[in-house]
Tab-separated table of C-alpha atoms in Angstrom:
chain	number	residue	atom	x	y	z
A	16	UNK	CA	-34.455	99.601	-27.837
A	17	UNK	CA	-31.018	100.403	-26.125
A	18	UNK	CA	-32.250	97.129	-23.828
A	19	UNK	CA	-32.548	95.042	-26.818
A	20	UNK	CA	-29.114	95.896	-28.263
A	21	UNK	CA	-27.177	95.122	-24.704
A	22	UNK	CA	-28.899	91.766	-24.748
A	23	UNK	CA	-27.997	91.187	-28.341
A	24	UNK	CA	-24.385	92.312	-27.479
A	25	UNK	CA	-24.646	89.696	-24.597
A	26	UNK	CA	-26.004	86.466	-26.748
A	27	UNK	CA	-22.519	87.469	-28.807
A	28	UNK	CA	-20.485	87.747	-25.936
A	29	UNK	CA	-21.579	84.084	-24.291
A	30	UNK	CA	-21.491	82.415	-27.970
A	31	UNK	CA	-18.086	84.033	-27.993
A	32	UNK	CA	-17.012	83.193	-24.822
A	33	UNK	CA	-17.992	79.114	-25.247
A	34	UNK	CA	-16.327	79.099	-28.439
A	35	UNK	CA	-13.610	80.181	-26.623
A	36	UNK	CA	-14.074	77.380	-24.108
A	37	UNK	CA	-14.736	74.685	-26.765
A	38	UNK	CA	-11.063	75.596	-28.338
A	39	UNK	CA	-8.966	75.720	-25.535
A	40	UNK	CA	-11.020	72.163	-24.921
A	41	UNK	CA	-9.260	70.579	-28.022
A	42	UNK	CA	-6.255	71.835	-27.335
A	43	UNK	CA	-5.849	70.521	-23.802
A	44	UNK	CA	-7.862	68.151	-23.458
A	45	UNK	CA	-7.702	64.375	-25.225
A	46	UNK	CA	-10.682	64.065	-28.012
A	47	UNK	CA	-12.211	61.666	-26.313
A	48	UNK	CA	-14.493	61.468	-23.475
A	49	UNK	CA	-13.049	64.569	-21.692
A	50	UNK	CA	-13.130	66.585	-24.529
A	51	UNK	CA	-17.159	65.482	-25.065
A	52	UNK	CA	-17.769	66.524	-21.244
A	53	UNK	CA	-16.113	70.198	-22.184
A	54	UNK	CA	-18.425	70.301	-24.895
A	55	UNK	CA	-21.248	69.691	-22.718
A	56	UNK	CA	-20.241	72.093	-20.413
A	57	UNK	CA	-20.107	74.633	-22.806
A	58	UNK	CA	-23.484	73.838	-24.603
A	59	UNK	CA	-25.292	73.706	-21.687
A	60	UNK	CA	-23.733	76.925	-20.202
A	61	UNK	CA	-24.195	78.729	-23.631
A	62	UNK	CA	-28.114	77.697	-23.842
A	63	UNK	CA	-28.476	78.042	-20.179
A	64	UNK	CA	-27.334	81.944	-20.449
A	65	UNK	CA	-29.461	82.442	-23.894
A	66	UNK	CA	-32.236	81.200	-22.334
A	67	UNK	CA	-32.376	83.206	-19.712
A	68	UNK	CA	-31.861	86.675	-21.252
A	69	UNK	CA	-34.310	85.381	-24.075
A	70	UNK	CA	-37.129	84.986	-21.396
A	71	UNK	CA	-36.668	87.906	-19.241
A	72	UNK	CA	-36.801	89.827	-23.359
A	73	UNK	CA	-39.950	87.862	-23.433
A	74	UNK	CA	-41.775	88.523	-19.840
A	75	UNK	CA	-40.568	92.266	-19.888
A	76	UNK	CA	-39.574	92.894	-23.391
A	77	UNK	CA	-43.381	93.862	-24.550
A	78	UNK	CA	-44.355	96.465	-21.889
A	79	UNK	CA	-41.083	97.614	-20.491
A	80	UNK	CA	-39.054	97.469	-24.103
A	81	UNK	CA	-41.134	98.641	-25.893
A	82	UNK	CA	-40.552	95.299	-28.441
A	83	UNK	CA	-43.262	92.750	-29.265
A	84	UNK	CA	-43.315	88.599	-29.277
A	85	UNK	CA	-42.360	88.631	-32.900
A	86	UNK	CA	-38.859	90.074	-32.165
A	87	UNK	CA	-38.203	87.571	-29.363
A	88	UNK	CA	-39.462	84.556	-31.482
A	89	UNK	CA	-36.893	85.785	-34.426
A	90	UNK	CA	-34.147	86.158	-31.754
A	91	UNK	CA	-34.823	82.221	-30.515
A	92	UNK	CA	-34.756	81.210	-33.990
A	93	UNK	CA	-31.653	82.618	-34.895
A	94	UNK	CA	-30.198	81.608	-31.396
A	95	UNK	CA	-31.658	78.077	-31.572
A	96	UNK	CA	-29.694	77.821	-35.023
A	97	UNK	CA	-26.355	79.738	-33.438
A	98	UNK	CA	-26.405	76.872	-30.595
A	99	UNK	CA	-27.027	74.141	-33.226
A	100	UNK	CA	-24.522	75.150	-35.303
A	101	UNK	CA	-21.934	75.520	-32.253
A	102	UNK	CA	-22.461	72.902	-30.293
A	103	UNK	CA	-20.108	70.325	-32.221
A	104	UNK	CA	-22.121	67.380	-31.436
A	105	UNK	CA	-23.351	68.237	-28.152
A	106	UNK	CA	-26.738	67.887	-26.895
A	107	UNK	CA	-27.067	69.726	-23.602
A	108	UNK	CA	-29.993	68.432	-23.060
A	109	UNK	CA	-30.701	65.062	-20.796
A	110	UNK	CA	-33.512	63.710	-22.993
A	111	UNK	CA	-31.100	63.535	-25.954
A	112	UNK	CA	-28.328	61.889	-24.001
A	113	UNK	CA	-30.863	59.725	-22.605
A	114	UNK	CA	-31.708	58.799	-25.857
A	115	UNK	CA	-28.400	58.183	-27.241
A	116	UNK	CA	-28.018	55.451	-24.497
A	117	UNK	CA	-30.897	53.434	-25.846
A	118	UNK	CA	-29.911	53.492	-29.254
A	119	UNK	CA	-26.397	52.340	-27.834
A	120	UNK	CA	-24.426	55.054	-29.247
A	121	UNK	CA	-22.858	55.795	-25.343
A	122	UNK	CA	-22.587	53.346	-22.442
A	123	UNK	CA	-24.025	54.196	-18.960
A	124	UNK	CA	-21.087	55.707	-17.708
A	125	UNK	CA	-20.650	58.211	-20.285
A	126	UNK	CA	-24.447	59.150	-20.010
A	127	UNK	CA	-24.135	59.644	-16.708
A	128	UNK	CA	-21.159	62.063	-17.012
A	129	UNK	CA	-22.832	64.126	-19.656
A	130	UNK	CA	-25.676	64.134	-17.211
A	131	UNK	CA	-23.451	65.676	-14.579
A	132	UNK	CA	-21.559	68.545	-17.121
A	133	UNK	CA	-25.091	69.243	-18.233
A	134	UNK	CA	-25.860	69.856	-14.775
A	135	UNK	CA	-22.627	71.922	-13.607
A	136	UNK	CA	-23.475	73.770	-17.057
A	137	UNK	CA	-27.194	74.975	-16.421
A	138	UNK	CA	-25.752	75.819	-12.532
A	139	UNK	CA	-22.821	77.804	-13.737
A	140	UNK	CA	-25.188	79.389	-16.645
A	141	UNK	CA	-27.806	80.375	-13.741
A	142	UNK	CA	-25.369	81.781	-11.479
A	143	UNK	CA	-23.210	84.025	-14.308
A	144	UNK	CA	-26.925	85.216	-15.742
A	145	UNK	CA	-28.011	86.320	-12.269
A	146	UNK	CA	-24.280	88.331	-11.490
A	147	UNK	CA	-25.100	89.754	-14.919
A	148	UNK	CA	-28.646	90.825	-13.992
A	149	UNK	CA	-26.917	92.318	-11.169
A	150	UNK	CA	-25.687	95.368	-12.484
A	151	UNK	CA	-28.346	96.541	-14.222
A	152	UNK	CA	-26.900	97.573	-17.266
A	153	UNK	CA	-30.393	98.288	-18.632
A	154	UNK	CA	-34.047	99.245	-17.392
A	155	UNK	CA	-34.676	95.428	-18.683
A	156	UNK	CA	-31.920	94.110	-16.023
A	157	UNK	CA	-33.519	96.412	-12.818
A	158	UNK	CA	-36.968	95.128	-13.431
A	159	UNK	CA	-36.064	91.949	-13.512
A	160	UNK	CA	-33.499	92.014	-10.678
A	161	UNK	CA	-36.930	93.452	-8.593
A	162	UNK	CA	-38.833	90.280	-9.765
A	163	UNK	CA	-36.279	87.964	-9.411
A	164	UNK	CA	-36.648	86.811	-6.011
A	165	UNK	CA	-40.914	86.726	-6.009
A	166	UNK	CA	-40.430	84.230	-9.452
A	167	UNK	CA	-43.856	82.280	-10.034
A	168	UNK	CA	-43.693	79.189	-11.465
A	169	UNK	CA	-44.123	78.659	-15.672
A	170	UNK	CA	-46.895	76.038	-15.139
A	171	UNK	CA	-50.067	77.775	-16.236
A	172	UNK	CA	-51.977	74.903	-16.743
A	173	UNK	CA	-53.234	71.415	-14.525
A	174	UNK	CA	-50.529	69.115	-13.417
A	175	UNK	CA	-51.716	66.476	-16.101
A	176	UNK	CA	-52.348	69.019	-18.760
A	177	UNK	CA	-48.758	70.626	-17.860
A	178	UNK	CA	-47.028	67.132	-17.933
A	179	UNK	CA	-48.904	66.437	-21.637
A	180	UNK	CA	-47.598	69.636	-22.944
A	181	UNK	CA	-44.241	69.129	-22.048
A	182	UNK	CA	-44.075	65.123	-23.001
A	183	UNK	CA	-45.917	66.490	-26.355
A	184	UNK	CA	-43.496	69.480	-27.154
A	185	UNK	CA	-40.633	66.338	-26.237
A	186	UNK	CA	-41.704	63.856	-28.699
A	187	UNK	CA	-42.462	66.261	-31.817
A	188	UNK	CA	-38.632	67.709	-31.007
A	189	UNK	CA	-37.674	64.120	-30.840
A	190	UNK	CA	-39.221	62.912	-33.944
A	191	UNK	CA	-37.443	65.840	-35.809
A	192	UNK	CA	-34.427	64.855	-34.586
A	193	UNK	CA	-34.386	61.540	-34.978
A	194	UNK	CA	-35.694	62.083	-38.956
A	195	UNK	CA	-32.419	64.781	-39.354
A	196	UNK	CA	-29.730	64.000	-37.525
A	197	UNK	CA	-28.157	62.693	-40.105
A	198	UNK	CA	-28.445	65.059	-42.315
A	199	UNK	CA	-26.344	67.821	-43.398
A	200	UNK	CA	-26.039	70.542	-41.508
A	201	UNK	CA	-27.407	72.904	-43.363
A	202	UNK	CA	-31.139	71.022	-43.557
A	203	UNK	CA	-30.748	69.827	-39.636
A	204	UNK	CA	-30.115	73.345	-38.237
A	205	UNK	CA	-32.720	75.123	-39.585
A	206	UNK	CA	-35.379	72.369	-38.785
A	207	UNK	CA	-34.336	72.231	-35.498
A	208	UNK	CA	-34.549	75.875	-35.085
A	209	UNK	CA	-37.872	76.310	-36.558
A	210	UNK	CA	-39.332	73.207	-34.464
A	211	UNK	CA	-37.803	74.931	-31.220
A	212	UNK	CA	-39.480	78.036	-31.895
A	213	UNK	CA	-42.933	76.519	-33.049
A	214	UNK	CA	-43.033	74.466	-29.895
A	215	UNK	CA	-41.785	77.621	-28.105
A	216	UNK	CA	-44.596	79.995	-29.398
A	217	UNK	CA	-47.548	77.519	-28.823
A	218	UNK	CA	-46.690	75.315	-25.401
A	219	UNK	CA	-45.076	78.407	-24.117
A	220	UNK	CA	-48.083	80.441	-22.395
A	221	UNK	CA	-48.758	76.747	-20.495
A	222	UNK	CA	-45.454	75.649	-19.367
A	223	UNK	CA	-42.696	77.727	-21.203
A	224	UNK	CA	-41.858	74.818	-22.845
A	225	UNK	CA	-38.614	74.037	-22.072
A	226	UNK	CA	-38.846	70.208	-22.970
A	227	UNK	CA	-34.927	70.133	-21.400
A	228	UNK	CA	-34.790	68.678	-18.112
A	229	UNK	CA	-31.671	70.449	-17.229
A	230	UNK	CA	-32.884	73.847	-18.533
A	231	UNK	CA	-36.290	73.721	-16.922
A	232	UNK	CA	-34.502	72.819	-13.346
A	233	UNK	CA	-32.178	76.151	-13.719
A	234	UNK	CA	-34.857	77.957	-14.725
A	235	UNK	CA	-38.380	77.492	-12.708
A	236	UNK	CA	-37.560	74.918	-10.418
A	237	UNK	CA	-36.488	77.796	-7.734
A	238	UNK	CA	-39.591	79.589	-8.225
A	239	UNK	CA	-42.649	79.311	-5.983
A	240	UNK	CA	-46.277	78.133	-6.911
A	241	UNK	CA	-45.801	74.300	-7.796
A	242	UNK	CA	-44.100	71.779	-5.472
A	243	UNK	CA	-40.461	69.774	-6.242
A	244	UNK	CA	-42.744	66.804	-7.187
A	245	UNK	CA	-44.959	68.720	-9.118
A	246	UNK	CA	-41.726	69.981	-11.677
A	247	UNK	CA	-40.282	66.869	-11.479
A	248	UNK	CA	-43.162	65.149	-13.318
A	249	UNK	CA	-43.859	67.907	-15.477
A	250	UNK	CA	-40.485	68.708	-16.467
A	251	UNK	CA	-38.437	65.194	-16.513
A	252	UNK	CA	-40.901	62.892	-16.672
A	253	UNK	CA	-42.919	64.076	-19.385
A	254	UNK	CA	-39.784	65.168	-21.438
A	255	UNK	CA	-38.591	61.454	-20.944
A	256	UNK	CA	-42.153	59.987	-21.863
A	257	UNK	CA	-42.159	62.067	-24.905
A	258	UNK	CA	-38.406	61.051	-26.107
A	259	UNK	CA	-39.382	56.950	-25.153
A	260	UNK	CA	-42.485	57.535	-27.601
A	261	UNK	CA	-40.614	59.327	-30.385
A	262	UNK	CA	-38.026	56.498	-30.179
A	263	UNK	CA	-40.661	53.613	-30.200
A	264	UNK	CA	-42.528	55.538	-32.975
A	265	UNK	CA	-39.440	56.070	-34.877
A	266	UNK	CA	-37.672	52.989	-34.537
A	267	UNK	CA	-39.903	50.399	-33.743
A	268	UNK	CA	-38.136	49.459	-30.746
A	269	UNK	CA	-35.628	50.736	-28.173
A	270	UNK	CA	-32.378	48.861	-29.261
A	271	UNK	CA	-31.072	48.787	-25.437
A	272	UNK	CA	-34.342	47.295	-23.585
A	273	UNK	CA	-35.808	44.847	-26.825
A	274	UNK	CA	-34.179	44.203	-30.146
A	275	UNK	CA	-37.502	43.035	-31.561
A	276	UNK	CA	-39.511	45.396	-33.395
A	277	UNK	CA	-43.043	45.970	-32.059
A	278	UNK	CA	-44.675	47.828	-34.925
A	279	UNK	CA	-42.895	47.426	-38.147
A	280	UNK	CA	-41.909	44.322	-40.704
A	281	UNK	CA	-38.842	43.916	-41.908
A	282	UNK	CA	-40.094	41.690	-44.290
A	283	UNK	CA	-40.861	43.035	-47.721
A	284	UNK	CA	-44.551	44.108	-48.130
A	285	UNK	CA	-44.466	42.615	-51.633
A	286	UNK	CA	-43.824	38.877	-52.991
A	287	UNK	CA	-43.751	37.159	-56.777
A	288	UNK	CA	-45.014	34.151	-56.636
A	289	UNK	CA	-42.877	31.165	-57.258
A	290	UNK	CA	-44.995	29.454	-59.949
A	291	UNK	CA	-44.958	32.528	-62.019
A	292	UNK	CA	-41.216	33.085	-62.393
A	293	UNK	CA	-40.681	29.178	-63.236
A	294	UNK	CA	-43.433	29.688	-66.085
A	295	UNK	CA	-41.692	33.150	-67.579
A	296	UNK	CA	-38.605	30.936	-67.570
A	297	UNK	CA	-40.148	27.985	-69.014
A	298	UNK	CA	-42.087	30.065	-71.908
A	299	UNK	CA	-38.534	32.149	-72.724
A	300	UNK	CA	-36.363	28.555	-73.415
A	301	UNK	CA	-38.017	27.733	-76.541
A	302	UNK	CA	-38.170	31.015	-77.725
A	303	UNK	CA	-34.505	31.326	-77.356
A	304	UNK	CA	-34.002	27.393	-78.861
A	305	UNK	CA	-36.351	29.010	-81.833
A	306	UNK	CA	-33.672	31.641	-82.169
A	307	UNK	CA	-30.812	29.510	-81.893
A	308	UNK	CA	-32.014	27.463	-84.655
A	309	UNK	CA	-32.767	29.955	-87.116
A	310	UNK	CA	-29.125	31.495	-86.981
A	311	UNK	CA	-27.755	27.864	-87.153
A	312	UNK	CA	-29.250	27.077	-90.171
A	313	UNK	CA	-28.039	29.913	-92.086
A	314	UNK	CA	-25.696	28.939	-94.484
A	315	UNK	CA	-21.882	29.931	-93.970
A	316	UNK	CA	-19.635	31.337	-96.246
């Protein structure tokens, strides 16, 4: 267990550290788009690093730890609702950015810039995880440095299968967040969480369900087994698929391509007919005359 208390001691030190990162960010930097691309930065670095350590606990955690998957699943809860928590209104992920461009909440430039510090994120996450790994502060952290370089790919599963997985695991997370986002915090972040680590525990033994673009492209795309093609359509185009279909389900549309909506009315569902009302009115007026009258003709003192 001393293995699983250094990597505990290392998801505080990273959550820590981008905190860190996300403060000196408002302090220096202007609140605007700057300060949104720090923020990216450090979400995508902080979930980069989590995710990491979090699989190598999960590939060598159960035979070399000692530690089964129901430790590792309560860990990626708790750390799914840490990064949702932290984050501060970043996404780190591409399909969520993406997203936020069709429902024209950010214009193409500032996509493509949180595109790019999502990017530098996951590549400075990978790199800082690896020195880590390095100096094998724990029998954990030697085993894996020894498997490192002979990494097989996550996709256990046919290309098509692979890609539905992923474009599933993408539109269920999408769905959830497009039902809580605006909700408090306290009912989004533990949704989230939970839907992260439901997806996580069943698409995982297929494709390690990532359903993050940027993530899945630190993680696997390195590793031999599938070609650069092959994780490009399992990893960002089924992800995207599965966000476009959450969107269209959700919304009806996708406000930036089509402001029509293709499968709901915004008419009411429900209408009184005109005749109706005009007879209610017409059968109340001589009730009221009727009731007028009698108070008239009472005498007055």
């Amino acid at each position: 267990m001393d293995g699983l208390n250094v990597s505990i001691a290392f998801f505080f030190l990273v959550v820590g550290v981008c905190q860190v990162l996300r403060w000196l960010s408002k302090r220096l930097l202007s609140p605007g788009a700057r300060g949104c691309l720090a923020r990216e930065f450090a979400g995508s670095f902080q979930l980069c690093m989590s995710c990491l350590e979090l699989r190598m606990l999960m590939e060598i955690g159960p035979w070399g730890g000692g530690f089964g998957l129901d430790v590792v699943l309560t860990l990626l809860f708790l750390l799914s609702a840490v990064h949702g928590a932290s984050f501060e209104g970043a996404s780190a992920n591409p399909t969520v950015s993406v997203q936020e461009f069709l429902l024209l909440e950010s214009s193409l430039a500032a996509t493509a810039a949180k595109l790019l510090a999502q990017g530098v994120g996951t590549g400075t996450g990978w790199a800082v995880t690896r020195l880590y790994w390095s100096w094998e502060l724990t029998q954990l952290h030697f085993i894996q440095n020894l498997i490192a370089p002979e990494c097989s790919s996550s996709i256990h599963a046919s290309l098509p299968h692979a890609a539905f997985v992923e474009g599933s695991c993408s539109f269920l997370f999408h769905l959830v967040l497009l039902k809580v986002r605006q909700s408090h915090p306290l009912c989004r972040v533990p949704a989230l969480a939970a839907t992260v680590t439901f997806l996580t525990y069943t698409a995982g033994p297929f494709t390690g369900a990532f359903f993050n673009p940027a993530l899945a492209t630190a993680t696997t795309f390195h590793c031999s087994g599938n070609s650069f093609w092959d994780y490009i359509q399992v990893y960002w185009l089924g992800p995207l698929a599965g966000m476009l279909a959450a969107l269209l389900l959700f919304q009806g549309n996708i406000p930036r391509l089509f402001q029509k909506n293709l499968l709901y009315s915004q008419k009411s569902k429900y209408k009184v007919p005109k005749a109706k009302v005009t007879a209610q009115v017409e059968d109340n007026k001589p009730q009221r005359k009727k009731k007028g009258g009698k108070s008239s003709s009472e005498p007055r003192a």
